[in-house]
CSV table of C-alpha atoms in Angstrom, one decimal:
chain,number,residue,atom,x,y,z
A,1,MET,CA,95.7,44.7,119.7
A,2,ASN,CA,93.5,45.7,122.7
A,3,LEU,CA,90.9,48.2,121.5
A,4,LEU,CA,89.7,48.7,125.0
A,5,ARG,CA,92.5,51.4,125.2
A,6,HIS,CA,91.7,53.3,122.2
A,7,ILE,CA,88.3,54.0,123.1
A,8,PRO,CA,88.9,57.4,124.3
A,9,PHE,CA,90.7,58.0,120.6
A,10,LEU,CA,87.7,56.3,118.8
A,11,ARG,CA,85.2,58.6,121.6
A,12,ALA,CA,87.5,61.6,120.2
A,13,VAL,CA,86.8,61.1,116.6
A,14,PHE,CA,82.8,60.3,117.1
A,15,LEU,CA,83.1,63.7,118.7
A,16,TYR,CA,85.0,65.0,116.1
A,17,SER,CA,82.5,63.7,113.5
A,18,ILE,CA,79.3,65.0,114.4
A,19,THR,CA,81.0,68.3,114.9
A,20,ALA,CA,83.2,68.7,111.8
A,21,PHE,CA,81.6,70.2,108.5
A,22,GLY,CA,83.1,73.0,106.4
A,23,GLY,CA,84.9,70.9,103.9
A,24,PRO,CA,88.9,69.9,104.2
A,25,GLN,CA,90.1,73.3,104.7
A,26,GLY,CA,87.4,73.3,108.3
A,27,HIS,CA,88.4,70.0,108.8
A,28,LEU,CA,92.0,70.8,109.6
A,29,GLY,CA,91.6,73.5,111.7
A,30,MET,CA,89.5,70.9,113.4
A,31,MET,CA,91.6,68.6,113.3
A,32,PHE,CA,94.5,70.5,114.5
A,33,LYS,CA,92.4,71.7,117.9
A,34,THR,CA,91.0,67.8,118.5
A,35,PHE,CA,94.0,66.1,117.9
A,36,VAL,CA,97.3,68.0,117.8
A,37,ASN,CA,96.6,70.6,120.9
A,38,LYS,CA,93.9,68.9,123.2
A,39,ARG,CA,94.9,64.8,122.3
A,40,ARG,CA,98.4,64.4,120.8
A,41,ASP,CA,97.7,61.9,119.2
A,42,VAL,CA,100.1,63.7,116.4
A,43,THR,CA,102.3,66.4,116.3
A,44,GLU,CA,101.5,69.9,114.2
A,45,ALA,CA,104.1,69.0,111.4
A,46,GLU,CA,103.1,65.2,111.2
A,47,LEU,CA,99.5,66.2,110.2
A,48,MET,CA,100.7,68.6,108.0
A,49,GLU,CA,102.3,66.3,106.1
A,50,TYR,CA,99.5,63.6,106.5
A,51,ASN,CA,97.3,66.3,105.2
A,52,SER,CA,99.7,67.4,102.1
A,53,PHE,CA,99.8,63.6,101.3
A,54,CYS,CA,96.2,63.4,101.2
A,55,GLN,CA,95.6,66.2,98.8
A,56,MET,CA,98.1,64.5,96.5
A,57,LEU,CA,95.8,61.5,96.9
A,58,PRO,CA,92.4,61.3,94.9
A,59,GLY,CA,89.3,61.0,97.3
A,60,ALA,CA,88.1,63.0,100.4
A,61,SER,CA,91.3,63.9,102.0
A,62,SER,CA,89.8,64.4,105.4
A,63,THR,CA,88.6,60.9,106.0
A,64,GLN,CA,91.9,60.1,104.3
A,65,THR,CA,94.0,62.2,107.1
A,66,LEU,CA,92.3,60.6,110.1
A,67,THR,CA,92.5,57.3,108.9
A,68,LEU,CA,96.2,57.9,108.7
A,69,ILE,CA,95.9,59.0,112.4
A,70,GLY,CA,94.1,55.6,113.1
A,71,TYR,CA,96.5,53.3,111.5
A,72,LYS,CA,99.5,55.7,112.9
A,73,ARG,CA,98.0,55.1,116.5
A,74,GLY,CA,97.0,51.5,116.2
A,75,GLY,CA,97.4,49.9,112.8
A,76,VAL,CA,94.8,48.5,110.6
A,77,LEU,CA,92.1,47.6,112.6
A,78,LEU,CA,92.0,50.9,114.6
A,79,ALA,CA,92.4,52.6,111.3
A,80,VAL,CA,89.2,50.7,110.5
A,81,PHE,CA,87.1,51.5,113.3
A,82,THR,CA,88.2,55.4,112.6
A,83,LEU,CA,87.2,55.4,109.5
A,84,ILE,CA,83.5,53.8,110.3
A,85,ILE,CA,83.0,56.2,113.0
A,86,TRP,CA,84.0,58.9,110.9
A,87,LEU,CA,81.3,57.8,108.5
A,88,LEU,CA,78.3,56.8,110.2
A,89,PRO,CA,77.1,59.9,111.8
A,90,ALA,CA,76.8,61.8,108.4
A,91,CYS,CA,75.5,58.6,106.7
A,92,ILE,CA,71.9,57.9,109.3
A,93,LEU,CA,71.7,62.1,109.4
A,94,MET,CA,71.4,62.4,105.6
A,95,GLY,CA,69.9,59.2,104.9
A,96,ALA,CA,67.5,60.6,107.4
A,97,PHE,CA,66.7,64.4,105.8
A,98,SER,CA,66.3,62.3,102.9
A,99,PHE,CA,63.6,60.6,104.5
A,100,LEU,CA,62.1,63.8,105.9
A,101,LEU,CA,61.9,65.0,102.8
A,102,THR,CA,59.5,62.4,101.2
A,103,VAL,CA,57.4,62.8,104.1
A,104,TYR,CA,57.0,66.3,104.3
A,105,PRO,CA,56.0,68.6,101.2
A,106,SER,CA,58.7,70.8,100.0
A,107,ASN,CA,56.7,74.3,100.4
A,108,ASN,CA,56.3,73.9,103.9
A,109,LEU,CA,60.3,73.6,104.8
A,110,THR,CA,61.6,76.4,105.8
A,111,THR,CA,65.5,78.0,105.0
A,112,GLY,CA,65.3,79.9,108.1
A,113,LEU,CA,66.8,76.9,109.8
A,114,LEU,CA,69.9,76.7,108.2
A,115,LYS,CA,70.5,80.1,107.8
A,116,PHE,CA,73.7,80.3,110.5
A,117,ILE,CA,75.9,77.2,108.4
A,118,GLU,CA,77.2,79.2,106.2
A,119,PRO,CA,79.0,81.6,108.6
A,120,MET,CA,79.8,78.8,110.7
A,121,ALA,CA,81.6,77.0,107.8
A,122,ILE,CA,83.4,80.4,107.3
A,123,GLY,CA,84.4,80.9,110.7
A,124,PHE,CA,85.9,77.6,110.5
A,125,LEU,CA,87.9,78.0,107.5
A,126,ILE,CA,89.0,81.3,108.9
A,127,TYR,CA,90.0,79.2,111.6
A,128,ALA,CA,91.7,77.0,109.5
A,129,ALA,CA,93.7,79.0,107.7
A,130,VAL,CA,95.1,81.2,110.5
A,131,LYS,CA,96.6,78.3,111.9
A,132,THR,CA,97.2,76.9,108.9
A,133,PHE,CA,99.6,80.2,108.1
A,134,SER,CA,100.6,80.3,111.6
A,135,ILE,CA,102.1,76.7,111.0
A,136,SER,CA,103.4,76.3,107.6
A,137,ILE,CA,104.4,80.0,106.4
A,138,LYS,CA,108.0,80.7,108.6
A,139,ASN,CA,109.8,83.4,106.4
A,140,PHE,CA,109.3,86.7,104.9
A,141,ILE,CA,109.3,86.2,101.5
A,142,THR,CA,106.6,83.6,102.0
A,143,GLN,CA,104.4,86.0,103.3
A,144,MET,CA,104.3,88.2,101.4
A,145,ILE,CA,103.5,85.8,98.4
A,146,MET,CA,100.4,84.4,100.3
A,147,LEU,CA,99.3,88.2,101.2
A,148,PHE,CA,99.8,89.4,97.3
A,149,SER,CA,97.8,86.6,95.9
A,150,MET,CA,95.1,87.2,98.4
A,151,ILE,CA,95.1,90.6,97.7
A,152,ILE,CA,94.8,90.0,93.9
A,153,CYS,CA,92.0,87.8,94.5
A,154,PHE,CA,90.1,90.2,96.3
A,155,PHE,CA,90.1,93.2,94.1
A,156,LEU,CA,90.3,90.8,91.1
A,157,PHE,CA,87.6,88.3,91.1
A,158,LYS,CA,84.4,88.6,92.7
A,159,SER,CA,83.5,85.4,92.8
A,160,PRO,CA,81.5,83.5,95.1
A,161,TRP,CA,83.5,80.6,94.2
A,162,ILE,CA,86.0,82.5,96.4
A,163,PHE,CA,84.3,84.7,98.7
A,164,PRO,CA,81.2,82.7,100.1
A,165,LEU,CA,79.7,86.0,101.5
């Protein structure tokens, strides 16, 4: 396999890996933007099938979905490189943060630096929900079931697990 022809794909995976956060639902919206709309590595239907399949499997569905896109594009070797490129930025960043916590005492760290992460994650989730809704829900009765479920969740369950605001 000629890996040089896959460098633009691996570059897109790297850029995606350093900007993607918000959990699997947020990742799905960013995958639509990056790998369906911008790069056209997979179609909307394929990405939804991959995501559905990976939700069934144990483990991190975003990682599995991205690795499956790499496998579809270039086989096992590209899937392994895709996995490594997806994991390395997060591992390096978390490792660096773990050393920073030992260097600086906890009373000197301010939470003001992190106050915008939660609204950004919620924005990613809303974008992914709207994008997924427009792709996967095609008929009127399914739309009504979804809207009815959303209203029930909003009024009956006032829990931060449902609405992290």
